[in-house]
Amino acid sequence: MDNRLNKVITVISLGLFMYALTQKCYCTTASCADSFAVLLSGTLGWVFGGATLTWFANPLLILSWFTINKKPKLSLICSLLAVLISLSFLLFKRIISDEAGNYKEIISYRLGYWLWVASSSIMFIGNALSFLFTQHSEKMK
């Protein structure tokens, strides 16, 4: 049961993540950002701090996908952190907009952002359910 649930949850989460990459994720006073470009630039952008630090939700989510069957507690923790970090993007009012270090005000959040949050959230909810099912079945033995 757990492996099937884990597989379904991971596929849904991964699907949402992949779909998010095809969408705009947020808009500034200058333009709207493509999710895929933000993912790629985030590998270096985090050095600027601020809102770019939320990029770290991505490796945590990926780690959660890969550890769900072998290390479910680690997967649960990683997915929870991914949700919290991705939601923390809402706390930032501006984001770095270019290599020169200029910032632009964030004026809206687009579908790509919400799909990204949903991907982490589904993974966390799935991990939590799987963990609860496992705990319950161990008590029944």
mmCIF file of C-alpha atoms in Angstrom:
data_model
loop_
_atom_site.group_PDB
_atom_site.id
_atom_site.type_symbol
_atom_site.label_atom_id
_atom_site.label_comp_id
_atom_site.label_asym_id
_atom_site.label_seq_id
_atom_site.Cartn_x
_atom_site.Cartn_y
_atom_site.Cartn_z
ATOM 1 C CA MET A 1 0.000 0.000 0.000
ATOM 2 C CA ASP A 2 2.674 2.516 1.007
ATOM 3 C CA ASN A 3 4.749 2.120 -2.151
ATOM 4 C CA ARG A 4 1.703 2.643 -4.365
ATOM 5 C CA LEU A 5 0.642 5.714 -2.386
ATOM 6 C CA ASN A 6 4.204 7.026 -2.450
ATOM 7 C CA LYS A 7 4.404 6.521 -6.201
ATOM 8 C CA VAL A 8 1.095 8.309 -6.832
ATOM 9 C CA ILE A 9 2.032 11.224 -4.570
ATOM 10 C CA THR A 10 5.464 11.573 -6.155
ATOM 11 C CA VAL A 11 4.055 11.470 -9.695
ATOM 12 C CA ILE A 12 1.429 14.114 -8.854
ATOM 13 C CA SER A 13 4.020 16.323 -7.159
ATOM 14 C CA LEU A 14 6.483 15.925 -10.023
ATOM 15 C CA GLY A 15 3.737 16.607 -12.571
ATOM 16 C CA LEU A 16 2.728 19.827 -10.813
ATOM 17 C CA PHE A 17 6.377 20.872 -10.623
ATOM 18 C CA MET A 18 6.942 20.202 -14.331
ATOM 19 C CA TYR A 19 3.761 22.075 -15.261
ATOM 20 C CA ALA A 20 4.855 24.983 -13.042
ATOM 21 C CA LEU A 21 8.046 25.270 -15.089
ATOM 22 C CA THR A 22 5.988 26.100 -18.194
ATOM 23 C CA GLN A 23 4.284 29.069 -16.517
ATOM 24 C CA LYS A 24 5.083 32.567 -15.300
ATOM 25 C CA CYS A 25 5.736 32.564 -11.551
ATOM 26 C CA TYR A 26 5.619 36.188 -10.403
ATOM 27 C CA CYS A 27 5.470 39.684 -11.822
ATOM 28 C CA THR A 28 7.510 42.726 -10.913
ATOM 29 C CA THR A 29 7.009 46.319 -11.920
ATOM 30 C CA ALA A 30 9.157 45.542 -14.996
ATOM 31 C CA SER A 31 7.965 42.123 -16.233
ATOM 32 C CA CYS A 32 6.747 38.636 -15.357
ATOM 33 C CA ALA A 33 9.290 35.889 -14.717
ATOM 34 C CA ASP A 34 9.346 32.493 -16.423
ATOM 35 C CA SER A 35 9.456 29.678 -13.872
ATOM 36 C CA PHE A 36 12.051 27.647 -15.775
ATOM 37 C CA ALA A 37 14.372 30.663 -16.041
ATOM 38 C CA VAL A 38 13.915 31.350 -12.324
ATOM 39 C CA LEU A 39 14.777 27.724 -11.526
ATOM 40 C CA LEU A 40 17.977 27.918 -13.589
ATOM 41 C CA SER A 41 19.052 31.355 -12.381
ATOM 42 C CA GLY A 42 18.295 30.389 -8.798
ATOM 43 C CA THR A 43 21.312 28.098 -8.789
ATOM 44 C CA LEU A 44 23.430 31.257 -8.657
ATOM 45 C CA GLY A 45 20.888 33.864 -7.599
ATOM 46 C CA TRP A 46 20.733 32.695 -3.998
ATOM 47 C CA VAL A 47 24.028 34.488 -3.304
ATOM 48 C CA PHE A 48 22.077 37.755 -3.408
ATOM 49 C CA GLY A 49 19.927 36.674 -0.453
ATOM 50 C CA GLY A 50 16.398 37.837 0.187
ATOM 51 C CA ALA A 51 13.656 36.283 -1.911
ATOM 52 C CA THR A 52 16.184 34.297 -3.941
ATOM 53 C CA LEU A 53 16.857 32.120 -0.897
ATOM 54 C CA THR A 54 13.476 30.495 -1.476
ATOM 55 C CA TRP A 55 15.135 28.664 -4.384
ATOM 56 C CA PHE A 56 16.382 26.180 -1.755
ATOM 57 C CA ALA A 57 12.885 24.700 -1.636
ATOM 58 C CA ASN A 58 13.753 23.022 -4.960
ATOM 59 C CA PRO A 59 16.588 20.741 -3.818
ATOM 60 C CA LEU A 60 14.587 19.892 -0.696
ATOM 61 C CA LEU A 61 11.602 18.882 -2.820
ATOM 62 C CA ILE A 62 13.813 16.832 -5.139
ATOM 63 C CA LEU A 63 15.425 15.122 -2.148
ATOM 64 C CA SER A 64 11.950 14.349 -0.838
ATOM 65 C CA TRP A 65 11.028 12.680 -4.145
ATOM 66 C CA PHE A 66 14.108 10.463 -4.057
ATOM 67 C CA THR A 67 13.889 9.458 -0.396
ATOM 68 C CA ILE A 68 10.165 8.773 0.000
ATOM 69 C CA ASN A 69 10.523 4.972 -0.067
ATOM 70 C CA LYS A 70 13.930 4.395 1.537
ATOM 71 C CA LYS A 71 13.985 7.214 4.120
ATOM 72 C CA PRO A 72 10.385 8.329 4.679
ATOM 73 C CA LYS A 73 11.157 10.510 7.716
ATOM 74 C CA LEU A 74 13.785 12.431 5.750
ATOM 75 C CA SER A 75 11.325 12.796 2.873
ATOM 76 C CA LEU A 76 8.661 14.098 5.267
ATOM 77 C CA ILE A 77 11.034 16.672 6.782
ATOM 78 C CA CYS A 78 12.340 17.790 3.381
ATOM 79 C CA SER A 79 8.841 18.201 1.977
ATOM 80 C CA LEU A 80 7.724 20.194 5.025
ATOM 81 C CA LEU A 81 10.736 22.491 4.703
ATOM 82 C CA ALA A 82 10.073 22.850 0.962
ATOM 83 C CA VAL A 83 6.489 23.970 1.681
ATOM 84 C CA LEU A 84 7.558 26.465 4.333
ATOM 85 C CA ILE A 85 10.387 27.892 2.241
ATOM 86 C CA SER A 86 8.259 28.163 -0.901
ATOM 87 C CA LEU A 87 5.508 29.936 1.052
ATOM 88 C CA SER A 88 8.071 32.299 2.569
ATOM 89 C CA PHE A 89 8.412 33.884 -0.886
ATOM 90 C CA LEU A 90 5.136 35.655 -0.078
ATOM 91 C CA LEU A 91 6.914 37.551 2.703
ATOM 92 C CA PHE A 92 9.221 39.357 0.286
ATOM 93 C CA LYS A 93 8.123 42.596 -1.338
ATOM 94 C CA ARG A 94 10.981 42.849 -3.845
ATOM 95 C CA ILE A 95 13.386 40.618 -5.722
ATOM 96 C CA ILE A 96 16.687 41.050 -7.494
ATOM 97 C CA SER A 97 16.020 41.744 -11.161
ATOM 98 C CA ASP A 98 19.432 41.741 -12.838
ATOM 99 C CA GLU A 99 23.125 40.974 -12.492
ATOM 100 C CA ALA A 100 23.853 44.548 -11.411
ATOM 101 C CA GLY A 101 22.002 43.951 -8.155
ATOM 102 C CA ASN A 102 18.945 46.068 -8.925
ATOM 103 C CA TYR A 103 15.681 45.143 -7.239
ATOM 104 C CA LYS A 104 12.107 45.342 -8.480
ATOM 105 C CA GLU A 105 8.891 45.275 -6.477
ATOM 106 C CA ILE A 106 6.921 42.018 -6.657
ATOM 107 C CA ILE A 107 3.402 43.012 -7.681
ATOM 108 C CA SER A 108 1.696 39.634 -8.264
ATOM 109 C CA TYR A 109 2.073 35.867 -8.117
ATOM 110 C CA ARG A 110 1.257 33.804 -11.169
ATOM 111 C CA LEU A 111 0.165 30.214 -11.770
ATOM 112 C CA GLY A 112 3.720 28.853 -11.852
ATOM 113 C CA TYR A 113 4.337 29.976 -8.285
ATOM 114 C CA TRP A 114 1.121 28.416 -6.987
ATOM 115 C CA LEU A 115 1.803 25.152 -8.826
ATOM 116 C CA TRP A 116 5.285 25.093 -7.272
ATOM 117 C CA VAL A 117 3.772 25.530 -3.810
ATOM 118 C CA ALA A 118 1.148 22.872 -4.616
ATOM 119 C CA SER A 119 3.876 20.450 -5.693
ATOM 120 C CA SER A 120 5.623 20.745 -2.325
ATOM 121 C CA SER A 121 2.327 20.725 -0.442
ATOM 122 C CA ILE A 122 1.093 17.551 -2.147
ATOM 123 C CA MET A 123 4.415 15.896 -1.391
ATOM 124 C CA PHE A 124 4.181 16.893 2.273
ATOM 125 C CA ILE A 125 0.552 15.786 2.623
ATOM 126 C CA GLY A 126 1.364 12.495 0.909
ATOM 127 C CA ASN A 127 4.380 11.953 3.133
ATOM 128 C CA ALA A 128 2.321 12.710 6.231
ATOM 129 C CA LEU A 129 -0.450 10.305 5.174
ATOM 130 C CA SER A 130 2.058 7.591 4.346
ATOM 131 C CA PHE A 131 3.753 8.121 7.703
ATOM 132 C CA LEU A 132 0.411 7.925 9.528
ATOM 133 C CA PHE A 133 -0.620 4.772 7.634
ATOM 134 C CA THR A 134 2.724 3.166 8.471
ATOM 135 C CA GLN A 135 2.420 4.090 12.154
ATOM 136 C CA HIS A 136 -1.153 2.787 12.267
ATOM 137 C CA SER A 137 -0.290 -0.519 10.580
ATOM 138 C CA GLU A 138 2.657 -1.053 12.945
ATOM 139 C CA LYS A 139 0.346 -0.580 15.943
ATOM 140 C CA MET A 140 -2.089 -3.112 14.484
ATOM 141 C CA LYS A 141 0.588 -5.832 14.338
#
